[in-house]
Amino acid sequence: MTGITGRVALVTGAARGIGQADAVKLAEEGAVIAALDLYEESCATTVGLIREKGAQAKAYACDVTSSRQVEEVVAQIAQDLGPITLLVNNAGITRDNLIFRMTDEEWFSVINTHLTGSFNCTRAVQRYMVQEKWGKIVFTSSTSALGNRGQVNYAAAKAGLEGMTRTLAIELGPFNINVNAVAPGFVDTEMTRATAYRLHKDPEQWKQERANQIPLRRVGTPRDIANVVAFLCSEEASFVNGQVIYISGAPGRA
Ligand code: NDP
């Protein structure tokens, strides 16, 4: 893939799972990685994996729900590594519950992490992309945006991200900035393992059950998502703008 080499990429929620795979794949394509998560130490594995490949990465601590922290860390990254022209908004949490049991905390923590967090990071980073007249932003939606029982907070946040993607594709397109989203289905990470435990299921058995419902008869890997994220960050995707690409082994929600 072309166009990624030498670019500074900010990946949020990069400590593990899909964010880690996004960071490693973009590093393989030549990007310099700012790996951001709640704690700097938790990005040590990601940074190590990237450096092992001879690529450059640095860890940053930030809670994406705080616009102050995001503004500060983005300024620091630009100072350390240079203007940020690739942004992968990936940090996320789940707090599942049926609506009659859902607390304010469960609602707001999910909305704030996905929707406000992605907004904070995008607002802070787009100014570098506008200056450079080049940028790629990838949001992380989910098949849950199409509706999923027990996830009214998460589904609303993910559907909101899809609206944000289309709107910012219109606003930022004239500055040669592409804005797109990936919408993964079931991907084998800590997040889905935690869901299995919450449902009192063995994670391997839960994974197999979900795989049986997917036409391709397997669940996704973080690398499946990272491959599409890298494509959206590349020049090969330079005429793709405002799109949400579902990556679920199925036409939509399996
Ligand atoms: P993980 O839980 O494995 O990783 C999420 C990462 O985000 C963690 O390192 C977490 O840190 C970090 N994070 C959470 N809140 C914040 C915050 N406020 N500021 C900074 N970092 C934060 O999740 P996945 O890799 O599975 O998911 C990544 C993204 O993909 C999420 O947006 C998720 O909604 C989406 N997705 C995942 C699917 C799946 O099946 N796994 C399916 C569809 C979408 P910490 O561990 O310290 O909390």
PDB file of C-alpha atoms and ligand atoms in Angstrom:
ATOM      1  CA  MET A   1       0.000   0.000   0.000  1.00  0.00           C
ATOM      2  CA  THR A   2       1.287   3.491  -0.756  1.00  0.00           C
ATOM      3  CA  GLY A   3       1.148   6.897   0.917  1.00  0.00           C
ATOM      4  CA  ILE A   4       1.549   5.770   4.538  1.00  0.00           C
ATOM      5  CA  THR A   5       5.350   5.754   4.814  1.00  0.00           C
ATOM      6  CA  GLY A   6       6.677   8.506   7.086  1.00  0.00           C
ATOM      7  CA  ARG A   7       3.200   9.670   8.160  1.00  0.00           C
ATOM      8  CA  VAL A   8       2.497  10.170  11.865  1.00  0.00           C
ATOM      9  CA  ALA A   9      -0.470   8.018  12.924  1.00  0.00           C
ATOM     10  CA  LEU A  10      -2.422   8.454  16.151  1.00  0.00           C
ATOM     11  CA  VAL A  11      -4.229   5.261  17.170  1.00  0.00           C
ATOM     12  CA  THR A  12      -6.499   5.440  20.231  1.00  0.00           C
ATOM     13  CA  GLY A  13      -7.115   2.402  22.436  1.00  0.00           C
ATOM     14  CA  ALA A  14      -3.853   1.014  21.048  1.00  0.00           C
ATOM     15  CA  ALA A  15      -2.881  -1.088  24.089  1.00  0.00           C
ATOM     16  CA  ARG A  16      -4.552  -4.259  22.883  1.00  0.00           C
ATOM     17  CA  GLY A  17      -7.116  -5.843  20.577  1.00  0.00           C
ATOM     18  CA  ILE A  18      -8.104  -4.074  17.372  1.00  0.00           C
ATOM     19  CA  GLY A  19      -6.246  -0.851  18.237  1.00  0.00           C
ATOM     20  CA  GLN A  20      -3.009  -2.765  18.740  1.00  0.00           C
ATOM     21  CA  ALA A  21      -3.465  -4.539  15.394  1.00  0.00           C
ATOM     22  CA  ASP A  22      -4.218  -1.195  13.679  1.00  0.00           C
ATOM     23  CA  ALA A  23      -1.035   0.320  15.126  1.00  0.00           C
ATOM     24  CA  VAL A  24       1.158  -2.641  14.155  1.00  0.00           C
ATOM     25  CA  LYS A  25      -0.247  -2.836  10.615  1.00  0.00           C
ATOM     26  CA  LEU A  26       0.176   0.915  10.009  1.00  0.00           C
ATOM     27  CA  ALA A  27       3.750   0.644  11.321  1.00  0.00           C
ATOM     28  CA  GLU A  28       4.380  -2.211   8.880  1.00  0.00           C
ATOM     29  CA  GLU A  29       3.186   0.132   6.132  1.00  0.00           C
ATOM     30  CA  GLY A  30       5.775   2.696   7.251  1.00  0.00           C
ATOM     31  CA  ALA A  31       3.873   5.017   9.623  1.00  0.00           C
ATOM     32  CA  VAL A  32       5.345   6.454  12.821  1.00  0.00           C
ATOM     33  CA  ILE A  33       2.926   5.442  15.568  1.00  0.00           C
ATOM     34  CA  ALA A  34       1.594   7.418  18.520  1.00  0.00           C
ATOM     35  CA  ALA A  35       0.005   4.610  20.553  1.00  0.00           C
ATOM     36  CA  LEU A  36      -2.535   6.151  22.908  1.00  0.00           C
ATOM     37  CA  ASP A  37      -4.420   4.493  25.730  1.00  0.00           C
ATOM     38  CA  LEU A  38      -5.590   5.281  29.265  1.00  0.00           C
ATOM     39  CA  TYR A  39      -2.176   4.367  30.685  1.00  0.00           C
ATOM     40  CA  GLU A  40       1.211   4.714  29.023  1.00  0.00           C
ATOM     41  CA  GLU A  41       2.437   1.387  30.531  1.00  0.00           C
ATOM     42  CA  SER A  42      -0.416  -0.529  28.936  1.00  0.00           C
ATOM     43  CA  CYS A  43       0.944   0.392  25.468  1.00  0.00           C
ATOM     44  CA  ALA A  44       4.329  -1.229  26.190  1.00  0.00           C
ATOM     45  CA  THR A  45       3.499  -4.442  24.278  1.00  0.00           C
ATOM     46  CA  THR A  46       2.251  -2.522  21.224  1.00  0.00           C
ATOM     47  CA  VAL A  47       5.304  -0.272  21.174  1.00  0.00           C
ATOM     48  CA  GLY A  48       7.571  -3.334  21.620  1.00  0.00           C
ATOM     49  CA  LEU A  49       5.918  -5.207  18.728  1.00  0.00           C
ATOM     50  CA  ILE A  50       6.406  -2.176  16.461  1.00  0.00           C
ATOM     51  CA  ARG A  51      10.009  -1.537  17.459  1.00  0.00           C
ATOM     52  CA  GLU A  52      10.820  -5.243  16.894  1.00  0.00           C
ATOM     53  CA  LYS A  53       9.891  -4.627  13.267  1.00  0.00           C
ATOM     54  CA  GLY A  54      12.345  -1.738  13.078  1.00  0.00           C
ATOM     55  CA  ALA A  55       9.552   0.843  12.994  1.00  0.00           C
ATOM     56  CA  GLN A  56       9.012   3.849  15.277  1.00  0.00           C
ATOM     57  CA  ALA A  57       6.387   4.108  18.039  1.00  0.00           C
ATOM     58  CA  LYS A  58       5.827   6.040  21.244  1.00  0.00           C
ATOM     59  CA  ALA A  59       3.216   5.494  23.977  1.00  0.00           C
ATOM     60  CA  TYR A  60       0.932   8.245  25.265  1.00  0.00           C
ATOM     61  CA  ALA A  61      -1.541   8.262  28.164  1.00  0.00           C
ATOM     62  CA  CYS A  62      -4.847  10.018  27.693  1.00  0.00           C
ATOM     63  CA  ASP A  63      -8.520   9.589  28.515  1.00  0.00           C
ATOM     64  CA  VAL A  64     -10.203  10.411  25.205  1.00  0.00           C
ATOM     65  CA  THR A  65     -13.365  11.563  27.007  1.00  0.00           C
ATOM     66  CA  SER A  66     -11.474  14.617  28.312  1.00  0.00           C
ATOM     67  CA  SER A  67     -11.117  17.347  25.677  1.00  0.00           C
ATOM     68  CA  ARG A  68      -8.403  18.999  27.799  1.00  0.00           C
ATOM     69  CA  GLN A  69      -6.309  15.804  27.952  1.00  0.00           C
ATOM     70  CA  VAL A  70      -6.809  15.193  24.239  1.00  0.00           C
ATOM     71  CA  GLU A  71      -5.735  18.743  23.286  1.00  0.00           C
ATOM     72  CA  GLU A  72      -2.623  18.420  25.466  1.00  0.00           C
ATOM     73  CA  VAL A  73      -1.573  14.986  24.235  1.00  0.00           C
ATOM     74  CA  VAL A  74      -2.153  15.827  20.566  1.00  0.00           C
ATOM     75  CA  ALA A  75       0.052  18.943  20.913  1.00  0.00           C
ATOM     76  CA  GLN A  76       2.702  16.771  22.611  1.00  0.00           C
ATOM     77  CA  ILE A  77       2.590  14.129  19.857  1.00  0.00           C
ATOM     78  CA  ALA A  78       2.939  16.800  17.160  1.00  0.00           C
ATOM     79  CA  GLN A  79       5.919  18.243  19.011  1.00  0.00           C
ATOM     80  CA  ASP A  80       7.565  14.814  19.495  1.00  0.00           C
ATOM     81  CA  LEU A  81       6.823  13.138  16.167  1.00  0.00           C
ATOM     82  CA  GLY A  82       5.561  15.811  13.739  1.00  0.00           C
ATOM     83  CA  PRO A  83       2.158  16.718  12.281  1.00  0.00           C
ATOM     84  CA  ILE A  84      -0.424  13.961  12.706  1.00  0.00           C
ATOM     85  CA  THR A  85      -1.974  13.059   9.351  1.00  0.00           C
ATOM     86  CA  LEU A  86      -3.447   9.633  10.147  1.00  0.00           C
ATOM     87  CA  LEU A  87      -6.032   9.176  12.909  1.00  0.00           C
ATOM     88  CA  VAL A  88      -7.679   5.926  13.928  1.00  0.00           C
ATOM     89  CA  ASN A  89     -10.452   6.507  16.477  1.00  0.00           C
ATOM     90  CA  ASN A  90     -10.677   3.085  18.082  1.00  0.00           C
ATOM     91  CA  ALA A  91     -10.870   3.442  21.911  1.00  0.00           C
ATOM     92  CA  GLY A  92     -14.058   1.889  23.200  1.00  0.00           C
ATOM     93  CA  ILE A  93     -15.890   0.188  26.037  1.00  0.00           C
ATOM     94  CA  THR A  94     -19.123  -1.741  26.542  1.00  0.00           C
ATOM     95  CA  ARG A  95     -21.553  -1.433  29.440  1.00  0.00           C
ATOM     96  CA  ASP A  96     -24.395  -3.649  28.231  1.00  0.00           C
ATOM     97  CA  ASN A  97     -27.819  -3.698  29.837  1.00  0.00           C
ATOM     98  CA  LEU A  98     -31.476  -3.747  28.881  1.00  0.00           C
ATOM     99  CA  ILE A  99     -32.952  -0.257  28.925  1.00  0.00           C
ATOM    100  CA  PHE A 100     -35.042  -0.751  32.069  1.00  0.00           C
ATOM    101  CA  ARG A 101     -31.883  -1.601  34.003  1.00  0.00           C
ATOM    102  CA  MET A 102     -29.430   0.750  32.287  1.00  0.00           C
ATOM    103  CA  THR A 103     -27.952   3.336  34.626  1.00  0.00           C
ATOM    104  CA  ASP A 104     -26.936   6.894  33.773  1.00  0.00           C
ATOM    105  CA  GLU A 105     -23.312   5.811  34.274  1.00  0.00           C
ATOM    106  CA  GLU A 106     -23.664   2.955  31.759  1.00  0.00           C
ATOM    107  CA  TRP A 107     -25.298   5.276  29.230  1.00  0.00           C
ATOM    108  CA  PHE A 108     -22.917   8.216  29.554  1.00  0.00           C
ATOM    109  CA  SER A 109     -19.664   6.259  29.849  1.00  0.00           C
ATOM    110  CA  VAL A 110     -20.314   4.493  26.550  1.00  0.00           C
ATOM    111  CA  ILE A 111     -21.570   7.620  24.742  1.00  0.00           C
ATOM    112  CA  ASN A 112     -18.658   9.661  26.089  1.00  0.00           C
ATOM    113  CA  THR A 113     -15.962   7.141  25.230  1.00  0.00           C
ATOM    114  CA  HIS A 114     -17.025   6.368  21.655  1.00  0.00           C
ATOM    115  CA  LEU A 115     -18.808   9.480  20.483  1.00  0.00           C
ATOM    116  CA  THR A 116     -17.283  12.323  22.501  1.00  0.00           C
ATOM    117  CA  GLY A 117     -13.862  10.640  22.532  1.00  0.00           C
ATOM    118  CA  SER A 118     -13.797  10.327  18.735  1.00  0.00           C
ATOM    119  CA  PHE A 119     -15.067  13.909  18.410  1.00  0.00           C
ATOM    120  CA  ASN A 120     -12.383  15.238  20.792  1.00  0.00           C
ATOM    121  CA  CYS A 121      -9.560  13.458  18.948  1.00  0.00           C
ATOM    122  CA  THR A 122     -10.803  14.398  15.492  1.00  0.00           C
ATOM    123  CA  ARG A 123     -11.281  18.063  16.382  1.00  0.00           C
ATOM    124  CA  ALA A 124      -7.787  18.234  17.875  1.00  0.00           C
ATOM    125  CA  VAL A 125      -6.056  16.413  15.001  1.00  0.00           C
ATOM    126  CA  GLN A 126      -7.843  17.809  11.926  1.00  0.00           C
ATOM    127  CA  ARG A 127      -5.998  21.123  12.163  1.00  0.00           C
ATOM    128  CA  TYR A 128      -2.699  19.404  11.334  1.00  0.00           C
ATOM    129  CA  MET A 129      -4.310  17.605   8.410  1.00  0.00           C
ATOM    130  CA  VAL A 130      -5.836  20.857   7.119  1.00  0.00           C
ATOM    131  CA  GLN A 131      -2.419  22.547   7.324  1.00  0.00           C
ATOM    132  CA  GLU A 132      -0.781  19.638   5.493  1.00  0.00           C
ATOM    133  CA  LYS A 133      -3.631  19.428   2.954  1.00  0.00           C
ATOM    134  CA  TRP A 134      -3.563  15.645   3.496  1.00  0.00           C
ATOM    135  CA  GLY A 135      -5.180  13.382   6.022  1.00  0.00           C
ATOM    136  CA  LYS A 136      -6.998  10.107   6.652  1.00  0.00           C
ATOM    137  CA  ILE A 137      -9.414   9.587   9.522  1.00  0.00           C
ATOM    138  CA  VAL A 138     -10.915   6.190  10.332  1.00  0.00           C
ATOM    139  CA  PHE A 139     -13.700   5.773  12.886  1.00  0.00           C
ATOM    140  CA  THR A 140     -14.531   2.429  14.475  1.00  0.00           C
ATOM    141  CA  SER A 141     -18.233   1.671  14.319  1.00  0.00           C
ATOM    142  CA  SER A 142     -19.752  -1.797  14.810  1.00  0.00           C
ATOM    143  CA  THR A 143     -22.460  -4.029  13.394  1.00  0.00           C
ATOM    144  CA  SER A 144     -24.260  -3.089  16.639  1.00  0.00           C
ATOM    145  CA  ALA A 145     -25.016   0.260  14.943  1.00  0.00           C
ATOM    146  CA  LEU A 146     -27.702  -1.730  13.104  1.00  0.00           C
ATOM    147  CA  GLY A 147     -29.315  -2.653  16.445  1.00  0.00           C
ATOM    148  CA  ASN A 148     -28.361  -5.126  19.159  1.00  0.00           C
ATOM    149  CA  ARG A 149     -30.365  -6.208  22.189  1.00  0.00           C
ATOM    150  CA  GLY A 150     -28.817  -5.002  25.451  1.00  0.00           C
ATOM    151  CA  GLN A 151     -26.672  -2.362  23.768  1.00  0.00           C
ATOM    152  CA  VAL A 152     -28.853   0.741  23.426  1.00  0.00           C
ATOM    153  CA  ASN A 153     -25.936   2.917  24.597  1.00  0.00           C
ATOM    154  CA  TYR A 154     -23.335   1.243  22.374  1.00  0.00           C
ATOM    155  CA  ALA A 155     -25.620   1.012  19.310  1.00  0.00           C
ATOM    156  CA  ALA A 156     -26.542   4.705  19.628  1.00  0.00           C
ATOM    157  CA  ALA A 157     -22.869   5.675  19.959  1.00  0.00           C
ATOM    158  CA  LYS A 158     -21.820   3.561  16.977  1.00  0.00           C
ATOM    159  CA  ALA A 159     -24.694   4.823  14.806  1.00  0.00           C
ATOM    160  CA  GLY A 160     -23.664   8.337  15.851  1.00  0.00           C
ATOM    161  CA  LEU A 161     -20.121   7.655  14.653  1.00  0.00           C
ATOM    162  CA  GLU A 162     -21.476   6.684  11.252  1.00  0.00           C
ATOM    163  CA  GLY A 163     -23.232  10.083  11.035  1.00  0.00           C
ATOM    164  CA  MET A 164     -20.029  11.784  12.157  1.00  0.00           C
ATOM    165  CA  THR A 165     -18.107   9.930   9.431  1.00  0.00           C
ATOM    166  CA  ARG A 166     -20.434  11.074   6.638  1.00  0.00           C
ATOM    167  CA  THR A 167     -20.600  14.666   7.932  1.00  0.00           C
ATOM    168  CA  LEU A 168     -16.846  15.066   8.333  1.00  0.00           C
ATOM    169  CA  ALA A 169     -16.275  13.510   4.907  1.00  0.00           C
ATOM    170  CA  ILE A 170     -18.241  16.491   3.549  1.00  0.00           C
ATOM    171  CA  GLU A 171     -16.579  19.114   5.795  1.00  0.00           C
ATOM    172  CA  LEU A 172     -12.983  17.905   5.471  1.00  0.00           C
ATOM    173  CA  GLY A 173     -12.991  16.495   1.921  1.00  0.00           C
ATOM    174  CA  PRO A 174     -12.106  19.894   0.383  1.00  0.00           C
ATOM    175  CA  PHE A 175      -8.843  19.791   2.399  1.00  0.00           C
ATOM    176  CA  ASN A 176      -7.872  16.431   0.853  1.00  0.00           C
ATOM    177  CA  ILE A 177      -8.849  14.577   4.029  1.00  0.00           C
ATOM    178  CA  ASN A 178     -10.647  11.244   3.665  1.00  0.00           C
ATOM    179  CA  VAL A 179     -12.999  10.248   6.475  1.00  0.00           C
ATOM    180  CA  ASN A 180     -14.289   6.689   6.639  1.00  0.00           C
ATOM    181  CA  ALA A 181     -15.344   4.072   9.174  1.00  0.00           C
ATOM    182  CA  VAL A 182     -14.934   0.370   9.713  1.00  0.00           C
ATOM    183  CA  ALA A 183     -17.791  -1.536  11.324  1.00  0.00           C
ATOM    184  CA  PRO A 184     -16.520  -4.850  12.688  1.00  0.00           C
ATOM    185  CA  GLY A 185     -18.729  -7.776  13.581  1.00  0.00           C
ATOM    186  CA  PHE A 186     -17.599 -10.245  16.248  1.00  0.00           C
ATOM    187  CA  VAL A 187     -13.826  -9.946  16.723  1.00  0.00           C
ATOM    188  CA  ASP A 188     -11.902 -12.099  19.177  1.00  0.00           C
ATOM    189  CA  THR A 189     -10.551  -9.599  21.752  1.00  0.00           C
ATOM    190  CA  GLU A 190     -10.696  -8.884  25.494  1.00  0.00           C
ATOM    191  CA  MET A 191     -13.946  -7.010  24.821  1.00  0.00           C
ATOM    192  CA  THR A 192     -15.758 -10.072  23.438  1.00  0.00           C
ATOM    193  CA  ARG A 193     -14.168 -12.373  26.045  1.00  0.00           C
ATOM    194  CA  ALA A 194     -15.499 -10.066  28.776  1.00  0.00           C
ATOM    195  CA  THR A 195     -18.964 -10.313  27.204  1.00  0.00           C
ATOM    196  CA  ALA A 196     -18.733 -14.118  27.326  1.00  0.00           C
ATOM    197  CA  TYR A 197     -17.893 -14.052  31.040  1.00  0.00           C
ATOM    198  CA  ARG A 198     -20.780 -11.649  31.688  1.00  0.00           C
ATOM    199  CA  LEU A 199     -23.132 -14.105  29.967  1.00  0.00           C
ATOM    200  CA  HIS A 200     -21.632 -16.933  32.103  1.00  0.00           C
ATOM    201  CA  LYS A 201     -20.286 -18.623  28.970  1.00  0.00           C
ATOM    202  CA  ASP A 202     -16.908 -20.133  28.215  1.00  0.00           C
ATOM    203  CA  PRO A 203     -15.231 -17.660  25.796  1.00  0.00           C
ATOM    204  CA  GLU A 204     -14.169 -20.440  23.372  1.00  0.00           C
ATOM    205  CA  GLN A 205     -17.670 -21.934  23.324  1.00  0.00           C
ATOM    206  CA  TRP A 206     -19.195 -18.444  22.850  1.00  0.00           C
ATOM    207  CA  LYS A 207     -16.800 -17.793  19.960  1.00  0.00           C
ATOM    208  CA  GLN A 208     -17.788 -21.096  18.316  1.00  0.00           C
ATOM    209  CA  GLU A 209     -21.500 -20.319  18.733  1.00  0.00           C
ATOM    210  CA  ARG A 210     -21.013 -16.935  17.081  1.00  0.00           C
ATOM    211  CA  ALA A 211     -18.858 -18.433  14.311  1.00  0.00           C
ATOM    212  CA  ASN A 212     -21.667 -20.871  13.472  1.00  0.00           C
ATOM    213  CA  GLN A 213     -23.960 -17.880  12.778  1.00  0.00           C
ATOM    214  CA  ILE A 214     -21.477 -16.225  10.390  1.00  0.00           C
ATOM    215  CA  PRO A 215     -21.589 -17.237   6.700  1.00  0.00           C
ATOM    216  CA  LEU A 216     -17.774 -17.552   6.619  1.00  0.00           C
ATOM    217  CA  ARG A 217     -18.008 -19.796   9.724  1.00  0.00           C
ATOM    218  CA  ARG A 218     -15.351 -17.966  11.695  1.00  0.00           C
ATOM    219  CA  VAL A 219     -15.147 -14.903  13.910  1.00  0.00           C
ATOM    220  CA  GLY A 220     -12.936 -11.948  13.014  1.00  0.00           C
ATOM    221  CA  THR A 221      -9.383 -11.322  14.139  1.00  0.00           C
ATOM    222  CA  PRO A 222      -8.000  -7.871  14.991  1.00  0.00           C
ATOM    223  CA  ARG A 223      -5.805  -8.210  11.907  1.00  0.00           C
ATOM    224  CA  ASP A 224      -8.918  -8.579   9.675  1.00  0.00           C
ATOM    225  CA  ILE A 225      -9.949  -5.101  10.788  1.00  0.00           C
ATOM    226  CA  ALA A 226      -6.460  -3.596  10.671  1.00  0.00           C
ATOM    227  CA  ASN A 227      -6.022  -4.642   7.032  1.00  0.00           C
ATOM    228  CA  VAL A 228      -9.060  -2.561   6.022  1.00  0.00           C
ATOM    229  CA  VAL A 229      -8.027   0.349   8.267  1.00  0.00           C
ATOM    230  CA  ALA A 230      -4.622   0.422   6.530  1.00  0.00           C
ATOM    231  CA  PHE A 231      -6.296   0.328   3.119  1.00  0.00           C
ATOM    232  CA  LEU A 232      -8.479   3.311   4.107  1.00  0.00           C
ATOM    233  CA  CYS A 233      -5.315   5.157   5.205  1.00  0.00           C
ATOM    234  CA  SER A 234      -3.564   4.455   1.912  1.00  0.00           C
ATOM    235  CA  GLU A 235      -3.515   6.291  -1.387  1.00  0.00           C
ATOM    236  CA  GLU A 236      -5.181   3.283  -2.991  1.00  0.00           C
ATOM    237  CA  ALA A 237      -8.345   4.408  -1.133  1.00  0.00           C
ATOM    238  CA  SER A 238      -7.924   8.094  -2.003  1.00  0.00           C
ATOM    239  CA  PHE A 239     -11.367   8.330  -3.682  1.00  0.00           C
ATOM    240  CA  VAL A 240     -13.177   6.497  -0.866  1.00  0.00           C
ATOM    241  CA  ASN A 241     -14.816   9.086   1.405  1.00  0.00           C
ATOM    242  CA  GLY A 242     -17.678   8.987   3.905  1.00  0.00           C
ATOM    243  CA  GLN A 243     -18.045   5.209   3.696  1.00  0.00           C
ATOM    244  CA  VAL A 244     -18.739   2.691   6.435  1.00  0.00           C
ATOM    245  CA  ILE A 245     -17.196  -0.681   5.619  1.00  0.00           C
ATOM    246  CA  TYR A 246     -18.775  -3.620   7.435  1.00  0.00           C
ATOM    247  CA  ILE A 247     -16.222  -6.325   8.273  1.00  0.00           C
ATOM    248  CA  SER A 248     -18.248  -9.145   9.728  1.00  0.00           C
ATOM    249  CA  GLY A 249     -17.964 -12.124   7.407  1.00  0.00           C
ATOM    250  CA  ALA A 250     -21.521 -11.315   6.373  1.00  0.00           C
ATOM    251  CA  PRO A 251     -23.430  -8.668   4.385  1.00  0.00           C
ATOM    252  CA  GLY A 252     -24.114  -6.782   7.626  1.00  0.00           C
ATOM    253  CA  ARG A 253     -24.947  -8.143  11.035  1.00  0.00           C
ATOM    254  CA  ALA A 254     -24.546 -11.932  11.020  1.00  0.00           C
TER     255      ALA A 254
HETATM  256  P1  NDP B   1     -10.579  -3.820  23.852  1.00  0.00           P
HETATM  257  O1  NDP B   1     -11.412  -3.692  25.063  1.00  0.00           O
HETATM  258  O2  NDP B   1      -9.761  -5.031  23.663  1.00  0.00           O
HETATM  259  O3  NDP B   1      -9.609  -2.543  23.718  1.00  0.00           O
HETATM  260  C1  NDP B   1     -10.092  -1.252  23.860  1.00  0.00           C
HETATM  261  C2  NDP B   1      -8.962  -0.357  24.310  1.00  0.00           C
HETATM  262  O4  NDP B   1      -9.486   0.996  24.439  1.00  0.00           O
HETATM  263  C3  NDP B   1      -8.411  -0.748  25.688  1.00  0.00           C
HETATM  264  O5  NDP B   1      -7.008  -0.764  25.670  1.00  0.00           O
HETATM  265  C4  NDP B   1      -8.965   0.342  26.593  1.00  0.00           C
HETATM  266  O6  NDP B   1      -8.149   0.638  27.710  1.00  0.00           O
HETATM  267  C5  NDP B   1      -8.994   1.536  25.658  1.00  0.00           C
HETATM  268  N1  NDP B   1      -9.858   2.587  26.173  1.00  0.00           N
HETATM  269  C6  NDP B   1     -11.084   2.450  26.721  1.00  0.00           C
HETATM  270  N2  NDP B   1     -11.556   3.646  27.136  1.00  0.00           N
HETATM  271  C7  NDP B   1     -10.610   4.557  26.830  1.00  0.00           C
HETATM  272  C8  NDP B   1     -10.507   5.963  27.013  1.00  0.00           C
HETATM  273  N3  NDP B   1     -11.485   6.666  27.608  1.00  0.00           N
HETATM  274  N4  NDP B   1      -9.389   6.610  26.590  1.00  0.00           N
HETATM  275  C9  NDP B   1      -8.387   5.905  26.009  1.00  0.00           C
HETATM  276  N5  NDP B   1      -8.426   4.570  25.808  1.00  0.00           N
HETATM  277  C10 NDP B   1      -9.516   3.899  26.220  1.00  0.00           C
HETATM  278  O7  NDP B   1     -11.586  -3.614  22.623  1.00  0.00           O
HETATM  279  P2  NDP B   1     -11.554  -4.122  21.098  1.00  0.00           P
HETATM  280  O8  NDP B   1     -10.178  -4.122  20.584  1.00  0.00           O
HETATM  281  O9  NDP B   1     -12.398  -5.297  20.998  1.00  0.00           O
HETATM  282  O10 NDP B   1     -12.385  -2.912  20.417  1.00  0.00           O
HETATM  283  C11 NDP B   1     -11.762  -1.795  19.800  1.00  0.00           C
HETATM  284  C12 NDP B   1     -12.835  -0.983  19.097  1.00  0.00           C
HETATM  285  O11 NDP B   1     -13.519  -1.810  18.165  1.00  0.00           O
HETATM  286  C13 NDP B   1     -13.902  -0.419  20.040  1.00  0.00           C
HETATM  287  O12 NDP B   1     -14.305   0.862  19.591  1.00  0.00           O
HETATM  288  C14 NDP B   1     -15.038  -1.406  19.877  1.00  0.00           C
HETATM  289  O13 NDP B   1     -16.276  -0.820  20.182  1.00  0.00           O
HETATM  290  C15 NDP B   1     -14.905  -1.745  18.419  1.00  0.00           C
HETATM  291  N6  NDP B   1     -15.528  -3.009  18.048  1.00  0.00           N
HETATM  292  C16 NDP B   1     -15.112  -4.198  18.605  1.00  0.00           C
HETATM  293  C17 NDP B   1     -15.714  -5.388  18.239  1.00  0.00           C
HETATM  294  C18 NDP B   1     -15.309  -6.701  18.789  1.00  0.00           C
HETATM  295  O14 NDP B   1     -15.994  -7.717  18.488  1.00  0.00           O
HETATM  296  N7  NDP B   1     -14.233  -6.818  19.558  1.00  0.00           N
HETATM  297  C19 NDP B   1     -16.817  -5.397  17.264  1.00  0.00           C
HETATM  298  C20 NDP B   1     -17.166  -4.097  16.743  1.00  0.00           C
HETATM  299  C21 NDP B   1     -16.532  -2.959  17.118  1.00  0.00           C
HETATM  300  P3  NDP B   1      -8.393  -0.122  29.143  1.00  0.00           P
HETATM  301  O15 NDP B   1      -8.116  -1.532  28.896  1.00  0.00           O
HETATM  302  O16 NDP B   1      -7.395   0.515  30.058  1.00  0.00           O
HETATM  303  O17 NDP B   1      -9.810   0.134  29.509  1.00  0.00           O
END
